[in-house]
mmCIF file of N, CA and C in Angstrom:
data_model
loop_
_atom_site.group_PDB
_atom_site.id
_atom_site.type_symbol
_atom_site.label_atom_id
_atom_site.label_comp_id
_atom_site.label_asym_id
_atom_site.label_seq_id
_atom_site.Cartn_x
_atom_site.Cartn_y
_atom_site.Cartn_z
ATOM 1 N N UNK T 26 26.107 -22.068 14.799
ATOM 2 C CA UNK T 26 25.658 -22.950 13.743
ATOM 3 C C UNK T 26 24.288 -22.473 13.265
ATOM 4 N N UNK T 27 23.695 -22.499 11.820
ATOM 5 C CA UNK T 27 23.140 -21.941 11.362
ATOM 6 C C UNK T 27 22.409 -22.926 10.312
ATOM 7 N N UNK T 28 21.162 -23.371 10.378
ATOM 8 C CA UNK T 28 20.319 -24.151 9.140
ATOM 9 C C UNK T 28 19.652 -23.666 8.520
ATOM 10 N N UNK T 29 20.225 -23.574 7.182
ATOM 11 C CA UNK T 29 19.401 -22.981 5.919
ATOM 12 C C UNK T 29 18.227 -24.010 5.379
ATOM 13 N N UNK T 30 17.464 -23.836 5.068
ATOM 14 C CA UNK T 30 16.415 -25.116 4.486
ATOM 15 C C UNK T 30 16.255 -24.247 2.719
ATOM 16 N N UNK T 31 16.614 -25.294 1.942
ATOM 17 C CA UNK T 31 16.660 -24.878 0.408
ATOM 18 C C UNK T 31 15.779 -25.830 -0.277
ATOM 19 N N UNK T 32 14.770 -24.724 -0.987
ATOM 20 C CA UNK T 32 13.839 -26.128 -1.739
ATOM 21 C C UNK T 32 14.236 -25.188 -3.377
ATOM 22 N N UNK T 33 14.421 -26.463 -3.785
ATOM 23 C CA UNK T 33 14.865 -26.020 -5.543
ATOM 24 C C UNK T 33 13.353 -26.480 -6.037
ATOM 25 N N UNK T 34 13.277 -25.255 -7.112
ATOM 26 C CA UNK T 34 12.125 -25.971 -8.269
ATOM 27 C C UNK T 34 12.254 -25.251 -9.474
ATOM 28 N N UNK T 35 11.904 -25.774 -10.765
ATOM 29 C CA UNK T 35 11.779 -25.580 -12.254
ATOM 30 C C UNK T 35 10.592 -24.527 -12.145
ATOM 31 N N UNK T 36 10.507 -23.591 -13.197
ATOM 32 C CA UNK T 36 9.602 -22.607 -13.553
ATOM 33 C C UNK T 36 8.640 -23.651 -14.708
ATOM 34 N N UNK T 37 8.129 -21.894 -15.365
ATOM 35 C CA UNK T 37 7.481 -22.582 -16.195
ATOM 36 C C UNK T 37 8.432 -22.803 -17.773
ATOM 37 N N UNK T 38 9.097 -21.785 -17.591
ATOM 38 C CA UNK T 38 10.323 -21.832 -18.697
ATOM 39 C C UNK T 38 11.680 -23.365 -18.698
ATOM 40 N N UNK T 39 11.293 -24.002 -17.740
ATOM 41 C CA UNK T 39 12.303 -24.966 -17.241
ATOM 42 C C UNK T 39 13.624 -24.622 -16.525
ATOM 43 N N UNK T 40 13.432 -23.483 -16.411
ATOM 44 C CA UNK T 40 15.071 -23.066 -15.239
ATOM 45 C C UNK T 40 14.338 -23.075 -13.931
ATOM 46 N N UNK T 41 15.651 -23.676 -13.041
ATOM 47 C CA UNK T 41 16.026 -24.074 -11.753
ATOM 48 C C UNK T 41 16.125 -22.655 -11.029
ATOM 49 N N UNK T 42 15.135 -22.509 -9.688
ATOM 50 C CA UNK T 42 15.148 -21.443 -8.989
ATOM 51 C C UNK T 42 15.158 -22.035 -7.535
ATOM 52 N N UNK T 43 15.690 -21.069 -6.552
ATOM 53 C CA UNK T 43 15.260 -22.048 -5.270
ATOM 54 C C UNK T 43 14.910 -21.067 -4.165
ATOM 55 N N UNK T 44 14.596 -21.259 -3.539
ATOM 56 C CA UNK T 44 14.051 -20.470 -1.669
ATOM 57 C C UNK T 44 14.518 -21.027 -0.872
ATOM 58 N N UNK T 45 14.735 -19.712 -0.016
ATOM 59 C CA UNK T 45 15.592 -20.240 1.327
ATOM 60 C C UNK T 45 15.282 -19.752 2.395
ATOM 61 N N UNK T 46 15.328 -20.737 3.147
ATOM 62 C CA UNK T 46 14.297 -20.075 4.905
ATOM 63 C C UNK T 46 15.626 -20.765 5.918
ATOM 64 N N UNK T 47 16.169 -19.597 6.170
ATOM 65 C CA UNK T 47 17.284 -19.266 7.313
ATOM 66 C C UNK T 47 16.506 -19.643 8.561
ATOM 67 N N UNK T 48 17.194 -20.408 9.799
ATOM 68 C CA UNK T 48 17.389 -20.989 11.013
ATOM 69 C C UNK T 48 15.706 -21.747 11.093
ATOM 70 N N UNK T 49 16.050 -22.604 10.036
ATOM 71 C CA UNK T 49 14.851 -23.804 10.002
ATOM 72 C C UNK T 49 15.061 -24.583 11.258
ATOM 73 N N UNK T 50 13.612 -25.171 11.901
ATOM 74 C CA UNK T 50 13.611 -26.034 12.985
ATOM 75 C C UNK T 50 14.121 -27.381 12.702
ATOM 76 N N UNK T 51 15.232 -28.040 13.932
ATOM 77 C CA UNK T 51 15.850 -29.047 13.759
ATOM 78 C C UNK T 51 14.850 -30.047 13.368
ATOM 79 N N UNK T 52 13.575 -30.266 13.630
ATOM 80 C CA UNK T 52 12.837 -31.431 14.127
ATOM 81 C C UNK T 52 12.136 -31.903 11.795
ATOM 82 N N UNK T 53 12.642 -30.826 11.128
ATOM 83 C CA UNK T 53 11.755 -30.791 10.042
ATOM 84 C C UNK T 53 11.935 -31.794 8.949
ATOM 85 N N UNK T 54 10.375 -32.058 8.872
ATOM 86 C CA UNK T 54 10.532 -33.815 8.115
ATOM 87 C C UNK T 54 10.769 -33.443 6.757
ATOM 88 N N UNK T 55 11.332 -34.556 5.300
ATOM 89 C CA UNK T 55 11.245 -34.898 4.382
ATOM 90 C C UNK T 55 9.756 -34.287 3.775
ATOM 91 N N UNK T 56 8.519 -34.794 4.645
ATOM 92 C CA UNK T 56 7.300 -35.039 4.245
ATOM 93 C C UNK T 56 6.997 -33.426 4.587
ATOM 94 N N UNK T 57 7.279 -32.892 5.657
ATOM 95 C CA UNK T 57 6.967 -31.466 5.777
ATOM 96 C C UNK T 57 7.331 -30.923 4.497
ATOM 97 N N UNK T 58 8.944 -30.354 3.929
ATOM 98 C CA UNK T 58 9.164 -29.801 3.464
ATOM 99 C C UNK T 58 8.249 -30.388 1.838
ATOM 100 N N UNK T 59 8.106 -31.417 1.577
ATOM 101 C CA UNK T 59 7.271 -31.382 0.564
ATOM 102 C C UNK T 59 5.728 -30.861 -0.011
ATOM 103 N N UNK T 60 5.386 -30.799 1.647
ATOM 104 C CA UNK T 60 3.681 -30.253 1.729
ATOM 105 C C UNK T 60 3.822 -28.802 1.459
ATOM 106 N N UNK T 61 4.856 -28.147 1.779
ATOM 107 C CA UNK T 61 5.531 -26.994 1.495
ATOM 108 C C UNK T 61 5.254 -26.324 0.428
ATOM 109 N N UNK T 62 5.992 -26.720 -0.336
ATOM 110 C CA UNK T 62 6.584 -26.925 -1.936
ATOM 111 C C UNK T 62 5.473 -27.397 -2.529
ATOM 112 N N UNK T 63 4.802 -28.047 -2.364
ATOM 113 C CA UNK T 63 3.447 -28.371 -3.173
ATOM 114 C C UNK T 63 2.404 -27.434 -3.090
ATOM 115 N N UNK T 64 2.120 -26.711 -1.590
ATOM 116 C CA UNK T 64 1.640 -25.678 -1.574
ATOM 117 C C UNK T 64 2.169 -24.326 -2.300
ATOM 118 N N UNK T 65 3.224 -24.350 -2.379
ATOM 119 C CA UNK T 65 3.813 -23.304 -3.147
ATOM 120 C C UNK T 65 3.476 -22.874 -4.221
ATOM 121 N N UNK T 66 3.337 -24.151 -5.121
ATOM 122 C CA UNK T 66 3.215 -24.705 -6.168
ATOM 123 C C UNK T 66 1.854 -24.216 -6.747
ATOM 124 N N UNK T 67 0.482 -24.950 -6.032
ATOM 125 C CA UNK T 67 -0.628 -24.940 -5.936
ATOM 126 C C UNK T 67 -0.694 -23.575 -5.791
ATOM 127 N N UNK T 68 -0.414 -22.711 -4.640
ATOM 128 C CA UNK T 68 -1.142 -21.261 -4.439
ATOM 129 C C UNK T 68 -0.435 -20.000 -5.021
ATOM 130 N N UNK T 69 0.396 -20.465 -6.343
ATOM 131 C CA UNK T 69 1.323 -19.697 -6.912
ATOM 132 C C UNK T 69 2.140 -18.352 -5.833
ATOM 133 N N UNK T 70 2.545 -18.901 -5.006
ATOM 134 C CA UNK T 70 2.503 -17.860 -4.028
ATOM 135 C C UNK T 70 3.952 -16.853 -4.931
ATOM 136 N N UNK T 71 4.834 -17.607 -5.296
ATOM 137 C CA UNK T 71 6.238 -16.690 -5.543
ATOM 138 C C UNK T 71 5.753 -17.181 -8.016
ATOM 139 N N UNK T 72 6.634 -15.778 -8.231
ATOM 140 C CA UNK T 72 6.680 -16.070 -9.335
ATOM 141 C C UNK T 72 8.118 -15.215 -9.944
ATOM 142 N N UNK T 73 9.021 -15.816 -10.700
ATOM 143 C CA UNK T 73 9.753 -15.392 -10.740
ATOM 144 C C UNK T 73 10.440 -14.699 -12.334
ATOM 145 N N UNK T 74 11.430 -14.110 -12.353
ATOM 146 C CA UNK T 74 11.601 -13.387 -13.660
ATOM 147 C C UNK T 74 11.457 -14.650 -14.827
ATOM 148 N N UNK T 75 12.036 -15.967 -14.579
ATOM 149 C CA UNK T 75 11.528 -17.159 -15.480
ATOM 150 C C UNK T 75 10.222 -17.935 -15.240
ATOM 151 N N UNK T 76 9.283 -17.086 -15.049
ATOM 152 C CA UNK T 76 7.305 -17.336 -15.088
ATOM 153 C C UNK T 76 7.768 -18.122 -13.859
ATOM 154 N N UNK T 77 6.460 -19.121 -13.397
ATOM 155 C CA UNK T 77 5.650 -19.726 -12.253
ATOM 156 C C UNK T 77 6.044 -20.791 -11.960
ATOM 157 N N UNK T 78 6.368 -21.229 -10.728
ATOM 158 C CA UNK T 78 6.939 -22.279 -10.326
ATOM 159 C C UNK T 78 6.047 -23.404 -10.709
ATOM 160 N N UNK T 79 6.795 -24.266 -11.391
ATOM 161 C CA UNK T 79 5.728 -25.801 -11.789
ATOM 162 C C UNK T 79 6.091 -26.911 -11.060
ATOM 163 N N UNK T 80 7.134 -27.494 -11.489
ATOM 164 C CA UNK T 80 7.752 -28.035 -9.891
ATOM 165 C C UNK T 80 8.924 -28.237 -9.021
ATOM 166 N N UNK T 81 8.605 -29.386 -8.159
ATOM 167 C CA UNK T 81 9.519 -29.477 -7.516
ATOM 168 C C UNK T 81 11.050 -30.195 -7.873
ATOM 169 N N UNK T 82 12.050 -30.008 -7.792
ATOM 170 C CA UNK T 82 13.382 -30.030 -7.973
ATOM 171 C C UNK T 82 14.205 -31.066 -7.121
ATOM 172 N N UNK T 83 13.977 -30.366 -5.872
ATOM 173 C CA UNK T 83 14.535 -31.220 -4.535
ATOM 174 C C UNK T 83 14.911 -30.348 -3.463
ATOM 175 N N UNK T 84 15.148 -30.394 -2.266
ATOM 176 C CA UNK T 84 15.314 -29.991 -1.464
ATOM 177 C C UNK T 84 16.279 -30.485 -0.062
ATOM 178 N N UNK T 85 17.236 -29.192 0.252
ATOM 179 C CA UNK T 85 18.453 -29.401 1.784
ATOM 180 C C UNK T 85 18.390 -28.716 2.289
ATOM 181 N N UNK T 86 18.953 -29.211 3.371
ATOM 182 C CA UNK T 86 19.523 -28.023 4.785
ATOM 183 C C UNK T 86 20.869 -28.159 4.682
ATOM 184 N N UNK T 87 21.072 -26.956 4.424
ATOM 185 C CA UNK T 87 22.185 -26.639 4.897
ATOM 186 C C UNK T 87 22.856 -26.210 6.220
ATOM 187 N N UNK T 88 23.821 -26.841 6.644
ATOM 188 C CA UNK T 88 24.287 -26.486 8.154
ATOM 189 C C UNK T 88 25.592 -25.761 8.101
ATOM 190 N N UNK T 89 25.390 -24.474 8.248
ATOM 191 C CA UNK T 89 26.790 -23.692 8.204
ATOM 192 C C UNK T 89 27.221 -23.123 9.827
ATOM 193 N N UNK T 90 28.260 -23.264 9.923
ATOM 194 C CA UNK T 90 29.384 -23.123 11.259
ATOM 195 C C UNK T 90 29.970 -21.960 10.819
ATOM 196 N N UNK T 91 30.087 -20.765 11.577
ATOM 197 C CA UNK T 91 30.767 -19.700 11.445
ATOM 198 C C UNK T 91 31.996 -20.147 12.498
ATOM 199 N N UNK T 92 33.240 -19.799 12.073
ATOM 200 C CA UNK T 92 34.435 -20.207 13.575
ATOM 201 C C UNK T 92 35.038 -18.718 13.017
ATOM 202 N N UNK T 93 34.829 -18.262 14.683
ATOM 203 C CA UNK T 93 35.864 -16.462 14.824
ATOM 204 C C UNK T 93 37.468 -16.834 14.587
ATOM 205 N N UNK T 94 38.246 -15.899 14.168
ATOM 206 C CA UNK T 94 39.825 -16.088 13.999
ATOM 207 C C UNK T 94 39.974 -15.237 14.724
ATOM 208 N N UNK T 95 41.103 -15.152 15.728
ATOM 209 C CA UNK T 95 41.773 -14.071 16.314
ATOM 210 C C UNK T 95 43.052 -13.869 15.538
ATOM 211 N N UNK T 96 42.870 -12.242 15.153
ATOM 212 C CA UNK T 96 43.588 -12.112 14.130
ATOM 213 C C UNK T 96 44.904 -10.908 15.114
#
């Protein structure tokens, strides 16, 4: 089992972009992932082919299950 943590946000152009941080800790708050994303925000850290992240969108974890087949 595998937790993706996905935070979506709008540029400066208004299109939807998102980041993803593979085998996020179980324990991670609502309020964490927002201090996050606000920092993101604030320290322009990522900028993308549709200009600078302005804001926030929303944000999941995703929980994906790999199951082997014997083939």
């Amino acid at each position: 089992m595998s937790k993706t943590l996905v935070m979506n946000f709008l540029t400066a152009e208004g299109k939807k972009t998102s980041i993803r941080f593979k085998d996020v800790k179980e324990a991670v708050t609502p309020t964490e992932v927002s201090t996050v994303m606000d920092t993101i925000i604030e320290k322009n850290i990522f900028i993308t082919t549709n200009g600078e992240l302005k804001l926030k969108d929303s944000a999941q974890i995703v929980d994906t299950t790999t199951e082997e087949l014997a083939i």
